[in-house]
PDB file of N, CA and C in Angstrom:
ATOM      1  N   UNK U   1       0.845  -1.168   0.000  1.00  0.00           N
ATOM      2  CA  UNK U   1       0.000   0.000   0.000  1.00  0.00           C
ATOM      3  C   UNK U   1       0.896   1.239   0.000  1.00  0.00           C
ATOM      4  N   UNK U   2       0.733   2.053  -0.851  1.00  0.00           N
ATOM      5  CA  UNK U   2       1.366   3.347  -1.195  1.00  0.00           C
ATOM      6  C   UNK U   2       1.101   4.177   0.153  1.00  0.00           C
ATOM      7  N   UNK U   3       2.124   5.214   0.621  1.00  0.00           N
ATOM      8  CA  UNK U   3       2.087   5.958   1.782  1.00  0.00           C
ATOM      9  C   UNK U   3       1.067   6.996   1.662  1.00  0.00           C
ATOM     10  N   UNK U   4       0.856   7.811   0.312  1.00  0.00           N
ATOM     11  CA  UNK U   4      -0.400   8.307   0.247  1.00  0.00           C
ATOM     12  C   UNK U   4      -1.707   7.354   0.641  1.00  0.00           C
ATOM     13  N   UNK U   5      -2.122   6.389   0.218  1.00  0.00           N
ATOM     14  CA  UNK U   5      -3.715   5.340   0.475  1.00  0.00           C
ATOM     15  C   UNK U   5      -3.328   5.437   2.148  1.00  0.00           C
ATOM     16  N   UNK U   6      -1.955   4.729   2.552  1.00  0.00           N
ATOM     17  CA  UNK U   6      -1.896   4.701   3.974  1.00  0.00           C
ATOM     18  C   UNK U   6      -2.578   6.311   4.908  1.00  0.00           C
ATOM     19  N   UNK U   7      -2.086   6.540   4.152  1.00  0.00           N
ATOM     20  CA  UNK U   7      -2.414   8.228   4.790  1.00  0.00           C
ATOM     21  C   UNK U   7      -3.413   8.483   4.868  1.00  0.00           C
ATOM     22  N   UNK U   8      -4.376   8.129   3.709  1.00  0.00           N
ATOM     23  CA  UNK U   8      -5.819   8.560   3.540  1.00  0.00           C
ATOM     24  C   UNK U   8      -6.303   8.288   4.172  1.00  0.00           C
ATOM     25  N   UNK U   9      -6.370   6.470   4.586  1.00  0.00           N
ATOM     26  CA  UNK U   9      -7.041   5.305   4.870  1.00  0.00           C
ATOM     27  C   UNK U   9      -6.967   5.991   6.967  1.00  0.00           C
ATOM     28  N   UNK U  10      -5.951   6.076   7.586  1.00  0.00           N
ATOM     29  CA  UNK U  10      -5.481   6.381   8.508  1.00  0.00           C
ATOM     30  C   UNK U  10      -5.967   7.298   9.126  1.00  0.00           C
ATOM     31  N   UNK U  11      -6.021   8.609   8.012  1.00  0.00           N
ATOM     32  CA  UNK U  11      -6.794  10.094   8.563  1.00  0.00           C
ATOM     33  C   UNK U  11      -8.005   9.697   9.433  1.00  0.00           C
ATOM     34  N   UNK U  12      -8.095  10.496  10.748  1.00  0.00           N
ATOM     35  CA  UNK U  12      -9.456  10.876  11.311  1.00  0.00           C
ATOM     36  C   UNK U  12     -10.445  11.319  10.278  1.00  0.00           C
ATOM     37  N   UNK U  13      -9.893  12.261   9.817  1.00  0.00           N
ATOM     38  CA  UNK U  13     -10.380  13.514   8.740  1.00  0.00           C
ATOM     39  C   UNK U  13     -11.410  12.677   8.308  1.00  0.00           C
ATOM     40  N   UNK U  14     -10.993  11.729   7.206  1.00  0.00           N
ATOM     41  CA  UNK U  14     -12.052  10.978   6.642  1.00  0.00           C
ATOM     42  C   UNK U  14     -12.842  10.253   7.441  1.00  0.00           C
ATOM     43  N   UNK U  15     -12.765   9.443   8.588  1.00  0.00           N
ATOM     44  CA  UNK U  15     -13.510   8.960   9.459  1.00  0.00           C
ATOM     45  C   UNK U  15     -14.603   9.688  10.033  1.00  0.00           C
ATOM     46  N   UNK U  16     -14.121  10.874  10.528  1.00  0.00           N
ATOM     47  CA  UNK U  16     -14.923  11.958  11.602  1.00  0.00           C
ATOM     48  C   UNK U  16     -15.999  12.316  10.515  1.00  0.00           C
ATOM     49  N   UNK U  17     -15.893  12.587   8.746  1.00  0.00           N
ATOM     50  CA  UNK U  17     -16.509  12.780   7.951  1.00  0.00           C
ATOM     51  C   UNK U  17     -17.543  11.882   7.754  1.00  0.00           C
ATOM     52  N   UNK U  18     -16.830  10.680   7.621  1.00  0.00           N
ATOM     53  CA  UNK U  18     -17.931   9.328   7.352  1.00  0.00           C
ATOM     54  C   UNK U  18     -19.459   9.584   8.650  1.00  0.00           C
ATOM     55  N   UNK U  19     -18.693   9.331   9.651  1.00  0.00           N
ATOM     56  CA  UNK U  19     -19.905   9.869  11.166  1.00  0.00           C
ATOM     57  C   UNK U  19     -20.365  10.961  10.783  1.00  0.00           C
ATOM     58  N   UNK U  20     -20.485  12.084  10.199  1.00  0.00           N
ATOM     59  CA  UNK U  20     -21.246  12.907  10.106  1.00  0.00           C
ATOM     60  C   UNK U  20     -21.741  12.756   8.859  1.00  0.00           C
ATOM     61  N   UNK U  21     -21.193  11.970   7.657  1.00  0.00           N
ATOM     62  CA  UNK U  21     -22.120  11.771   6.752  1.00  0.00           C
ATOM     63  C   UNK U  21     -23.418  10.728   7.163  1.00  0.00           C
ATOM     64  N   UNK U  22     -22.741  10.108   7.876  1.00  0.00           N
ATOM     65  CA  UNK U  22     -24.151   8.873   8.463  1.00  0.00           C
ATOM     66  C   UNK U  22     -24.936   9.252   9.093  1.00  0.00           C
ATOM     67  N   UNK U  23     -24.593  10.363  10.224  1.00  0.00           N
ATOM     68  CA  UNK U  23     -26.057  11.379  10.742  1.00  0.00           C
ATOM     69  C   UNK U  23     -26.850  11.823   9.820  1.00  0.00           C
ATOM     70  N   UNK U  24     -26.180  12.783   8.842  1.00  0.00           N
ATOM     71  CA  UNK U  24     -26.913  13.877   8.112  1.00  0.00           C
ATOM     72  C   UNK U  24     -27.445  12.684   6.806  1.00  0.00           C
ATOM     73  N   UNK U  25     -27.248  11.289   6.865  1.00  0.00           N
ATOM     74  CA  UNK U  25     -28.215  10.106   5.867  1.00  0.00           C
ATOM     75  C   UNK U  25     -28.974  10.322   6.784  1.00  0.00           C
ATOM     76  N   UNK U  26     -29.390   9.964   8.041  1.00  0.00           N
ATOM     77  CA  UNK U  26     -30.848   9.698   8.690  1.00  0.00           C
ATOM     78  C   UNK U  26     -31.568  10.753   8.780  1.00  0.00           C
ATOM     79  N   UNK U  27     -30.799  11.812   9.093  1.00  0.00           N
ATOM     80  CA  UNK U  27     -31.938  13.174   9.022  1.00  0.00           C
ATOM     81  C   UNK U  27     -32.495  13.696   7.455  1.00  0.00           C
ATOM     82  N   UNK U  28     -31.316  13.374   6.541  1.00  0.00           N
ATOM     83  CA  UNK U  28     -32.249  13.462   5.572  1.00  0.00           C
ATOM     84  C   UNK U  28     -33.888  12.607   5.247  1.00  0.00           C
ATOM     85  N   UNK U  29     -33.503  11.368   5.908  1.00  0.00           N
ATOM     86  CA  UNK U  29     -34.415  10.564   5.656  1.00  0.00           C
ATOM     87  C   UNK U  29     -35.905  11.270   6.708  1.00  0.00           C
ATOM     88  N   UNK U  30     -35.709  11.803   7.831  1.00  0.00           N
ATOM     89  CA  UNK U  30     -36.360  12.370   8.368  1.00  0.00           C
ATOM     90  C   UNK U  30     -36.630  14.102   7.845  1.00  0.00           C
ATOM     91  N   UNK U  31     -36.215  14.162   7.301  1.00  0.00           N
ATOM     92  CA  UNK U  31     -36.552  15.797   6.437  1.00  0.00           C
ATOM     93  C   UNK U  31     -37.285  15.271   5.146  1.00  0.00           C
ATOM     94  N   UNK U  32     -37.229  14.485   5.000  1.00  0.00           N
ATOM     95  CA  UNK U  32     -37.941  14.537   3.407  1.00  0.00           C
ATOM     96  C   UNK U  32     -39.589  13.322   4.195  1.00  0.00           C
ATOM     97  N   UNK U  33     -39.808  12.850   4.978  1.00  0.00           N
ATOM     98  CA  UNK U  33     -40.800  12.653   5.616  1.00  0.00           C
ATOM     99  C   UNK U  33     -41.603  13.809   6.145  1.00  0.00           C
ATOM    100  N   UNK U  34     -40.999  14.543   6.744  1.00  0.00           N
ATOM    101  CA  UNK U  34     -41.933  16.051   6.909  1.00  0.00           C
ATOM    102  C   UNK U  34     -41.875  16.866   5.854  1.00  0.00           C
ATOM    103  N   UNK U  35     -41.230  17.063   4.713  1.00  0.00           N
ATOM    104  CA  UNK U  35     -41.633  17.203   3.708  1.00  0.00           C
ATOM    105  C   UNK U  35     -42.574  16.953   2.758  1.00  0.00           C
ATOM    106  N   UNK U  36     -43.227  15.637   2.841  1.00  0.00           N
ATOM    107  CA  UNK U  36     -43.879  15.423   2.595  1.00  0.00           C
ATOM    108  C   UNK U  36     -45.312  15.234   3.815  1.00  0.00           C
ATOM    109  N   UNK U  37     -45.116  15.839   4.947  1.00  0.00           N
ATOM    110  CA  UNK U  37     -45.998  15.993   5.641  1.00  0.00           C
ATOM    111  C   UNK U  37     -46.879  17.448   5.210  1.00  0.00           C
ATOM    112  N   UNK U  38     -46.003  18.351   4.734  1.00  0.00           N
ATOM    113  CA  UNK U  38     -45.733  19.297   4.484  1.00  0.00           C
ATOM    114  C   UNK U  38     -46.753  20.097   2.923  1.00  0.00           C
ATOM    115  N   UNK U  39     -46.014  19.058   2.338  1.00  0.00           N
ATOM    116  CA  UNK U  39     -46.694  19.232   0.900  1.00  0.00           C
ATOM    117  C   UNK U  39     -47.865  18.632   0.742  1.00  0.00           C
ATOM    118  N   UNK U  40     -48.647  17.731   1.776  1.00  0.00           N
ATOM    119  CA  UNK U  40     -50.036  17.051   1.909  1.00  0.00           C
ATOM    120  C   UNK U  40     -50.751  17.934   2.459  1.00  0.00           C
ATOM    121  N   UNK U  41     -50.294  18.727   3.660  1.00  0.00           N
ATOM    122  CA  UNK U  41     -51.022  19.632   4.492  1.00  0.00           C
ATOM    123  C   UNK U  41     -51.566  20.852   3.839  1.00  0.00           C
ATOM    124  N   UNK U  42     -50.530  21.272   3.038  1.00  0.00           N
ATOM    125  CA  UNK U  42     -50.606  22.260   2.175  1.00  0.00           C
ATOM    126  C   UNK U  42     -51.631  22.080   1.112  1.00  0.00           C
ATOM    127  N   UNK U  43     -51.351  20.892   0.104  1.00  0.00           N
ATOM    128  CA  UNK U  43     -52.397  20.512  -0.254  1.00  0.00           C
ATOM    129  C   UNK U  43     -54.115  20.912  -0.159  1.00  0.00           C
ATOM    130  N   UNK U  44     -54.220  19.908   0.912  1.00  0.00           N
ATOM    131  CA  UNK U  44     -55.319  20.236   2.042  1.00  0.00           C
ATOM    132  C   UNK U  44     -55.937  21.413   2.009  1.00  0.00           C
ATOM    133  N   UNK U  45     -55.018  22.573   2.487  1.00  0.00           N
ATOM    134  CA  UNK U  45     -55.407  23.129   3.293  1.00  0.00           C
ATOM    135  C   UNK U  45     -55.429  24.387   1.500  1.00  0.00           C
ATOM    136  N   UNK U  46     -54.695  24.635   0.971  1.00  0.00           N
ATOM    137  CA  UNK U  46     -55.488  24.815  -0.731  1.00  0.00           C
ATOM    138  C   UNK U  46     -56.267  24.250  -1.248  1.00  0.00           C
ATOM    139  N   UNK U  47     -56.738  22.736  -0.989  1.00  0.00           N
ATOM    140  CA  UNK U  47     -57.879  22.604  -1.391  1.00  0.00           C
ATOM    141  C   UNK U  47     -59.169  22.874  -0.930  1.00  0.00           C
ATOM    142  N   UNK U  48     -59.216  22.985   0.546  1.00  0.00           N
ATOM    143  CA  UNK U  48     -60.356  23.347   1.194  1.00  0.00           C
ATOM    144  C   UNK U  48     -60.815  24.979   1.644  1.00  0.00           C
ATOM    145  N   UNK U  49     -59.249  25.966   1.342  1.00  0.00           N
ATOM    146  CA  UNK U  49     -58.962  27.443   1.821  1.00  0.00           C
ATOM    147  C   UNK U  49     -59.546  28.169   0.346  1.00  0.00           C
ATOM    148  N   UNK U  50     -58.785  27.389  -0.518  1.00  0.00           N
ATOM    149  CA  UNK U  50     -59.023  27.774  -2.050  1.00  0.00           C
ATOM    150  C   UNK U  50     -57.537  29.018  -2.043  1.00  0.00           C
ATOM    151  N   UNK U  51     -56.698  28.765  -0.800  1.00  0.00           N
ATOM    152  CA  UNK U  51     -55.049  29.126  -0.824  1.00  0.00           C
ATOM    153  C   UNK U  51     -53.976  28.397  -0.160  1.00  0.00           C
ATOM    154  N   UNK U  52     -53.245  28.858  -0.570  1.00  0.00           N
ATOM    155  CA  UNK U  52     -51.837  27.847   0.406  1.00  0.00           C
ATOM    156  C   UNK U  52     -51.744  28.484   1.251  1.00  0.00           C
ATOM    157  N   UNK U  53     -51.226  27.989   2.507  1.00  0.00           N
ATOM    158  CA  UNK U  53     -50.431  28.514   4.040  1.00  0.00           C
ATOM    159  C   UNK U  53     -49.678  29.353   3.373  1.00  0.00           C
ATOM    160  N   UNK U  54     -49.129  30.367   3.954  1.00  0.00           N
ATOM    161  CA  UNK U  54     -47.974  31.230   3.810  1.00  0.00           C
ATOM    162  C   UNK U  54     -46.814  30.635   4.862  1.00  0.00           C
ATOM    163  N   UNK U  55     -47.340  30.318   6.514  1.00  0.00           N
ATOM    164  CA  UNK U  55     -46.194  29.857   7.212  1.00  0.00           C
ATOM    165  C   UNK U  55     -45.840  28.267   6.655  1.00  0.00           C
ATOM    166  N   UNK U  56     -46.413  27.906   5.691  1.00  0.00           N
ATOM    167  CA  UNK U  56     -46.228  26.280   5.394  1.00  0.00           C
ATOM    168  C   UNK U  56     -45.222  26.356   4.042  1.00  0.00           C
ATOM    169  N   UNK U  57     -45.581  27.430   3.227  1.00  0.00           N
ATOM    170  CA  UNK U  57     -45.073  27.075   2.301  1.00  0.00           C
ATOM    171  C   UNK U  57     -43.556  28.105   2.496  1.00  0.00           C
ATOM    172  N   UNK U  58     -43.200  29.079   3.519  1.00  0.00           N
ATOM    173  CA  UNK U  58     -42.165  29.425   4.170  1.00  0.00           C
ATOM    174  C   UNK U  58     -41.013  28.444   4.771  1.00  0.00           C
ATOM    175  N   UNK U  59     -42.275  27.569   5.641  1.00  0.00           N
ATOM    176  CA  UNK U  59     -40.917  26.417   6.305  1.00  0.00           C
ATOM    177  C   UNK U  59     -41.062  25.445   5.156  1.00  0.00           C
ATOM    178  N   UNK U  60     -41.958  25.151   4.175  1.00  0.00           N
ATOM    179  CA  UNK U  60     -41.473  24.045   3.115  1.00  0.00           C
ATOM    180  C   UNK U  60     -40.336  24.763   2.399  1.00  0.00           C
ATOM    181  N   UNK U  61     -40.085  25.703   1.785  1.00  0.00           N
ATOM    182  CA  UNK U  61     -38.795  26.429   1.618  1.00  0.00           C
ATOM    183  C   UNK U  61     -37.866  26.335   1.975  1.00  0.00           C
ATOM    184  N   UNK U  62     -37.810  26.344   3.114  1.00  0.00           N
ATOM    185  CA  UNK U  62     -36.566  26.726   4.557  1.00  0.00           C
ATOM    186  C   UNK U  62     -35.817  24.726   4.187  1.00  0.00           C
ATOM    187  N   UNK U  63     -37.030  24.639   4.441  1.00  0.00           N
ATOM    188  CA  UNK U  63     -36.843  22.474   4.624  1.00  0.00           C
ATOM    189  C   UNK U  63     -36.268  22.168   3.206  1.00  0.00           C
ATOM    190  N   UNK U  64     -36.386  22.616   1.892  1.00  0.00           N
ATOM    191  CA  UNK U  64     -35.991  22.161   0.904  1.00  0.00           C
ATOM    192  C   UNK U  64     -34.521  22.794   0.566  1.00  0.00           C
ATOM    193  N   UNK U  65     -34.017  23.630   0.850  1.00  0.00           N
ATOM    194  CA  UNK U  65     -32.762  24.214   1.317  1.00  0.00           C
ATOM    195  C   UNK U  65     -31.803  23.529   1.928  1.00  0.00           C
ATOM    196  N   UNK U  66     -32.444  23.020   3.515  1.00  0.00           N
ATOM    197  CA  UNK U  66     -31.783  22.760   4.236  1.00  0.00           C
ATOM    198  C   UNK U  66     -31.505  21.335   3.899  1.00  0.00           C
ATOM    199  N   UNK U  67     -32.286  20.405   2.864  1.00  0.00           N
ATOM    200  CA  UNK U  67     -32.427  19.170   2.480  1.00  0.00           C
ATOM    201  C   UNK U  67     -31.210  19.058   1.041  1.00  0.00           C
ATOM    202  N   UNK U  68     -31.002  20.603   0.520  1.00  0.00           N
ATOM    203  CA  UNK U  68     -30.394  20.871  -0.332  1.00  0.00           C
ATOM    204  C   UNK U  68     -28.684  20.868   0.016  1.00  0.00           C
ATOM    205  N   UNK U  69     -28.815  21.327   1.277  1.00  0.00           N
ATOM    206  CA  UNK U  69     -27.705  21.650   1.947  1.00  0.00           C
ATOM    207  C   UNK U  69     -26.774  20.359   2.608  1.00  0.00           C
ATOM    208  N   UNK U  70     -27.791  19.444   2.897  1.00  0.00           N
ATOM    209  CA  UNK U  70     -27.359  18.060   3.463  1.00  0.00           C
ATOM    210  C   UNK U  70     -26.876  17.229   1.865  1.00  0.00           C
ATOM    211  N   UNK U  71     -27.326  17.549   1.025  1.00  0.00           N
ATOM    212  CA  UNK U  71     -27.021  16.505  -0.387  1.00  0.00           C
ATOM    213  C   UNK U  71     -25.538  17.426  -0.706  1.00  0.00           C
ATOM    214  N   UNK U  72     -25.345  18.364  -0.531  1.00  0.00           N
ATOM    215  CA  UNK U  72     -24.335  19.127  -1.004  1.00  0.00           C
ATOM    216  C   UNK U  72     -22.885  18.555   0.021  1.00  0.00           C
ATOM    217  N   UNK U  73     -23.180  18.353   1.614  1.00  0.00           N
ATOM    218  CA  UNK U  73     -22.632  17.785   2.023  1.00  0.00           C
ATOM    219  C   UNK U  73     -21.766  16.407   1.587  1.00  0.00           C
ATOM    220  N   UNK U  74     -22.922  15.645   1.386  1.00  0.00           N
ATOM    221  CA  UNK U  74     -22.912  14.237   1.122  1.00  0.00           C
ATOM    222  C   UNK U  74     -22.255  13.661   0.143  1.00  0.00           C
ATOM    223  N   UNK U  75     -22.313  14.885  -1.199  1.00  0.00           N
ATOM    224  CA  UNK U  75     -21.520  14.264  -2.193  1.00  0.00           C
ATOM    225  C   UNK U  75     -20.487  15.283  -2.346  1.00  0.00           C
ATOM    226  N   UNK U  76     -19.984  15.555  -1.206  1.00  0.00           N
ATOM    227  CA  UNK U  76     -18.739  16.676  -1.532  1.00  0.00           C
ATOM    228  C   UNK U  76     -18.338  17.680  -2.026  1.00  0.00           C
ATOM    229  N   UNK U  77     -19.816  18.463  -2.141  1.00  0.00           N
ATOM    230  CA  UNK U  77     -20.009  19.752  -3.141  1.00  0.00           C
ATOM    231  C   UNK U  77     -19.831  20.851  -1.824  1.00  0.00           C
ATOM    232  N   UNK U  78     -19.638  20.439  -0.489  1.00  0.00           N
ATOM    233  CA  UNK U  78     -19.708  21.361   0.117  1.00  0.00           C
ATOM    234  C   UNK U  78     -19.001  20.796   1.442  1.00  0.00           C
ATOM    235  N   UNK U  79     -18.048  21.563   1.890  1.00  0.00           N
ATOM    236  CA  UNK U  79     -17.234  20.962   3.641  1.00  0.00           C
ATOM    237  C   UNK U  79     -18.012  21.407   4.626  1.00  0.00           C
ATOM    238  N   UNK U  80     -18.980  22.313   4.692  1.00  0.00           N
ATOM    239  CA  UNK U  80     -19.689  23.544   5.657  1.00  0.00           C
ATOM    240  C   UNK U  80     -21.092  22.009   5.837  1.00  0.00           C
ATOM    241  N   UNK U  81     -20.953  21.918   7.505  1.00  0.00           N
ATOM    242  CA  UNK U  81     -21.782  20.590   7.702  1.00  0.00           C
ATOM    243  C   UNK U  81     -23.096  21.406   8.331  1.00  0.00           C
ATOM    244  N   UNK U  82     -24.342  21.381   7.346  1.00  0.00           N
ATOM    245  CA  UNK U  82     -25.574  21.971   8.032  1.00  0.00           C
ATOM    246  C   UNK U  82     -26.298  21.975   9.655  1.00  0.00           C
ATOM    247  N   UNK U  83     -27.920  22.698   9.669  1.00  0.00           N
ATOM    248  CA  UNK U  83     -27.775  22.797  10.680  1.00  0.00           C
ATOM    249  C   UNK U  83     -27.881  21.574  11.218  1.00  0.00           C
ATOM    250  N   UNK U  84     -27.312  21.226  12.482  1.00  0.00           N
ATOM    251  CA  UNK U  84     -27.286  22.358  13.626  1.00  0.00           C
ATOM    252  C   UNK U  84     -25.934  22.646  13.854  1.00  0.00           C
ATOM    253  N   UNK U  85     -24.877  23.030  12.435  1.00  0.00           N
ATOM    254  CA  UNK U  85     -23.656  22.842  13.119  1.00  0.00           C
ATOM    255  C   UNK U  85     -23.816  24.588  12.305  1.00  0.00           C
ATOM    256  N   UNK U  86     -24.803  25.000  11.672  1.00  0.00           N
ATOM    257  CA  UNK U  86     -24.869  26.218  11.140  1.00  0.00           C
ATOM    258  C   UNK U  86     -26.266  26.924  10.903  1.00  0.00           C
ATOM    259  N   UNK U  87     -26.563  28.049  11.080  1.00  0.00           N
ATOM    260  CA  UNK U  87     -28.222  28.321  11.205  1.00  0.00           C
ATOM    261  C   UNK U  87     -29.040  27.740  10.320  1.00  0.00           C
ATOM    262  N   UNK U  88     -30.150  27.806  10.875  1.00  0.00           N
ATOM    263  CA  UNK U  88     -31.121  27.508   9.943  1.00  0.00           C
ATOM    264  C   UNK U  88     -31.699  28.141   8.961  1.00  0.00           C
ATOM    265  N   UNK U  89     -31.392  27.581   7.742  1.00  0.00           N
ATOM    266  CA  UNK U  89     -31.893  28.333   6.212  1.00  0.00           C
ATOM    267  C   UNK U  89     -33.141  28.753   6.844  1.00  0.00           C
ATOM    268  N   UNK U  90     -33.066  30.479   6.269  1.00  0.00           N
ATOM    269  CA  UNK U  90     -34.261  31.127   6.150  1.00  0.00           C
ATOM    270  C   UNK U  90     -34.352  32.117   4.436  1.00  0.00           C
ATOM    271  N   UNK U  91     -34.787  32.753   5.004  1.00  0.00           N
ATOM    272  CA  UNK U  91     -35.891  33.090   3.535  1.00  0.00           C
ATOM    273  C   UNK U  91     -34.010  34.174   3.235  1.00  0.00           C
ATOM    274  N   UNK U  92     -33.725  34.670   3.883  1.00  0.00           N
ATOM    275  CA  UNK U  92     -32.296  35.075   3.943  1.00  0.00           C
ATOM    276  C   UNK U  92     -30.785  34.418   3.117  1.00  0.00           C
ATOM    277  N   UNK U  93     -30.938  33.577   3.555  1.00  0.00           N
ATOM    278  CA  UNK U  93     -30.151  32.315   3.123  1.00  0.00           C
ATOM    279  C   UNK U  93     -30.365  32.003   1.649  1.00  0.00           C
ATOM    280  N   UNK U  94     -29.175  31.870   0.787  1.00  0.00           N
ATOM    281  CA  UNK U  94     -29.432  31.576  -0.497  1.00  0.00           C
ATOM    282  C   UNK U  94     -28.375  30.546  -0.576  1.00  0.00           C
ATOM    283  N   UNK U  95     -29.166  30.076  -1.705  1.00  0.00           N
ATOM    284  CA  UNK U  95     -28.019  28.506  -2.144  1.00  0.00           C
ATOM    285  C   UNK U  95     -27.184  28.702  -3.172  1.00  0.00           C
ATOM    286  N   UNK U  96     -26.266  28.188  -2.227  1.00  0.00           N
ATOM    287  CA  UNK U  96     -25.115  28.376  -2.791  1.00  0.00           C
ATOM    288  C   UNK U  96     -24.334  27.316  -3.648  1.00  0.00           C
ATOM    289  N   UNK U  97     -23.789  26.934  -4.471  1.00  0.00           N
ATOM    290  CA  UNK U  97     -22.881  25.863  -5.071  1.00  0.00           C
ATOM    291  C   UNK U  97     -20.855  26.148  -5.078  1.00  0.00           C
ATOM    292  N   UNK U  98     -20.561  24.696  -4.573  1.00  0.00           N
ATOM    293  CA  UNK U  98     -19.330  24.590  -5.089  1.00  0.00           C
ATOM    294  C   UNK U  98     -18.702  25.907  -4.224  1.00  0.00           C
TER     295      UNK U  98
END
């Protein structure tokens, strides 16, 4: 094994990464469940209002960001590890790439 692979293989760096990529897999999996809690309610509540929520379709925003922000993580488009290690996307917050 080449001293670079040794090196790689060895780093915390990549380890400590792996553990926080495996958190931010389950919370995605739990963000895109209220997401779709989200987009039913809304639904709903336009079909029976004859409008959408304003605070629903605000935090469905905020949630598709922050769901944006965890995939950016994940495949290495981004080192900056979402919240709660950084605020929570608001209407403020723009997405960013690369």
């Amino acid at each position: 094994m080449s001293d670079d692979i040794k090196s790689n293989v060895t780093s915390a760096d990549h380890w400590l990464r792996l553990a926080f990529m495996l958190l931010f897999a389950m919370i995605i999996q739990v963000a895109a469940a209220v997401m779709w809690v989200v987009v039913v309610v809304q639904f709903l509540f336009a079909l029976f209002t004859g409008s959408d929520n304003k605070n629903l379709r605000n935090f469905g925003r905020d949630l598709s960001v922050y769901i944006f922000q965890i995939w950016q993580f994940l495949s290495y488009n981004s080192d900056e590890k979402p919240f709660p290690f950084q605020d929570w996307p608001s209407d403020k917050v723009s997405i960013t790439q690369g």
